[in-house]
Coordinates of C-alpha atoms in Angstrom, one line a residue:
X869 CA 55.7 -85.6 -1.8
X870 CA 53.3 -83.3 -4.0
X871 CA 53.8 -79.4 -2.9
X872 CA 50.2 -79.2 -1.9
X873 CA 50.6 -82.4 0.6
X874 CA 53.8 -80.7 1.8
X875 CA 52.0 -77.4 2.5
X876 CA 49.2 -79.3 4.2
X877 CA 51.5 -81.3 6.3
X878 CA 53.4 -77.8 7.4
X879 CA 50.1 -76.3 8.5
X880 CA 49.2 -79.2 10.4
X881 CA 52.3 -79.4 12.4
X882 CA 52.0 -75.7 12.9
X883 CA 48.6 -76.1 14.4
X884 CA 49.8 -79.0 16.7
X885 CA 52.8 -77.2 17.8
X886 CA 50.4 -74.3 18.8
X887 CA 48.0 -76.5 20.7
X888 CA 50.8 -77.8 23.0
X889 CA 51.1 -75.6 26.2
X890 CA 54.6 -74.5 27.6
X891 CA 54.5 -74.9 31.4
X892 CA 57.1 -72.5 32.1
X893 CA 55.4 -69.8 30.1
X894 CA 52.2 -70.4 31.8
X895 CA 53.9 -69.9 35.3
X896 CA 54.6 -66.4 33.9
X897 CA 51.2 -66.0 32.9
X898 CA 49.9 -67.4 36.1
X899 CA 51.2 -64.3 37.7
X900 CA 48.1 -62.4 36.5
X901 CA 46.2 -65.1 38.5
X902 CA 48.3 -64.9 41.7
X903 CA 46.7 -61.7 42.8
X904 CA 43.9 -63.9 43.9
X905 CA 44.9 -67.4 43.7
X906 CA 47.6 -69.7 45.0
X907 CA 48.8 -72.9 43.4
X908 CA 50.5 -74.6 45.8
X909 CA 49.9 -77.8 47.6
X910 CA 48.8 -77.2 51.2
X911 CA 48.5 -73.6 50.6
X912 CA 45.3 -71.9 51.7
X913 CA 42.8 -70.1 49.5
X914 CA 43.2 -66.2 48.9
X915 CA 40.5 -64.2 47.5
X916 CA 39.9 -67.1 45.1
X917 CA 40.7 -70.9 45.8
X918 CA 43.9 -72.4 45.7
X919 CA 44.3 -74.0 42.4
X920 CA 46.7 -76.8 43.1
X921 CA 45.6 -80.0 41.5
X922 CA 42.3 -78.4 39.9
X923 CA 42.8 -79.3 36.3
X924 CA 40.4 -82.3 35.4
X925 CA 38.5 -81.9 38.9
X926 CA 34.9 -80.8 39.4
X927 CA 34.6 -77.0 39.6
X928 CA 33.8 -75.5 43.1
X929 CA 35.4 -78.5 44.9
X930 CA 38.4 -76.8 46.5
X931 CA 37.8 -77.2 50.3
X932 CA 37.2 -74.1 52.8
X933 CA 36.4 -71.9 49.8
X934 CA 33.0 -70.1 49.6
X935 CA 31.9 -70.4 46.0
X936 CA 29.2 -68.7 44.3
X937 CA 25.7 -70.5 44.0
X938 CA 26.0 -70.2 40.1
X939 CA 29.4 -72.0 40.1
X940 CA 28.3 -74.6 42.5
X941 CA 25.4 -75.1 40.5
X942 CA 27.3 -75.2 37.1
X943 CA 28.3 -78.9 37.2
X944 CA 31.5 -78.1 35.2
X945 CA 34.6 -80.4 35.1
X946 CA 37.8 -78.4 34.5
X947 CA 38.6 -80.1 31.1
X948 CA 41.0 -78.0 28.9
X949 CA 38.0 -76.8 26.8
X950 CA 36.2 -75.7 29.9
X951 CA 39.2 -74.0 31.4
X952 CA 40.1 -72.2 28.1
X953 CA 36.1 -70.9 28.1
X954 CA 36.8 -69.7 31.8
X955 CA 39.7 -68.1 30.9
X956 CA 38.3 -66.1 28.0
X957 CA 35.2 -65.1 29.8
X958 CA 34.2 -66.6 33.3
X959 CA 30.9 -64.6 33.3
X960 CA 30.1 -66.1 30.0
X961 CA 30.5 -69.7 31.1
X962 CA 29.1 -69.3 34.4
X963 CA 26.5 -66.3 34.6
X964 CA 26.5 -65.1 38.0
X965 CA 30.0 -66.3 39.1
X966 CA 31.9 -64.0 41.4
X967 CA 35.0 -64.3 39.3
X968 CA 35.7 -61.0 37.6
X969 CA 38.4 -61.2 35.2
X970 CA 39.1 -59.5 32.0
X971 CA 40.2 -62.7 30.2
X972 CA 42.9 -64.5 28.5
X973 CA 42.3 -63.9 24.8
X974 CA 45.4 -65.4 23.0
X975 CA 44.8 -69.2 22.6
X976 CA 48.6 -70.0 23.3
X977 CA 48.6 -68.0 26.4
X978 CA 45.6 -70.5 27.6
X979 CA 47.2 -73.5 26.3
X980 CA 50.4 -72.4 28.5
X981 CA 48.4 -71.5 31.5
X982 CA 46.7 -75.1 31.3
X983 CA 50.1 -76.9 30.9
X984 CA 51.3 -75.0 34.2
X985 CA 48.0 -75.9 36.2
X986 CA 48.3 -79.5 35.1
X987 CA 51.9 -79.6 36.3
X988 CA 50.6 -78.7 39.6
X989 CA 49.1 -82.0 41.1

């Protein structure tokens, strides 16, 4: 293999490794969310909705939680990309949402949190 091809392969592998989330690390990161959210099957809502099983579902779909009109009308499905945008800046993704959060700026932390949320279904 030529040196340039080897270097390119290493960069691609490093990028792929970064994209994979670590659910155990995500659980630690979720500690920031746990002030307002639960993430256990059958648990009630807190200040925010229970996030159990939310990944890949339509936003504002947790029963028994009073969502803002902005989030109800946003017509969002929680894909990985939408979750990352939400984690980074909820107000930017859905202006008028009631969720005030300073955001998760590190891409790996977002990937880890998504992996954890996906494990809860």
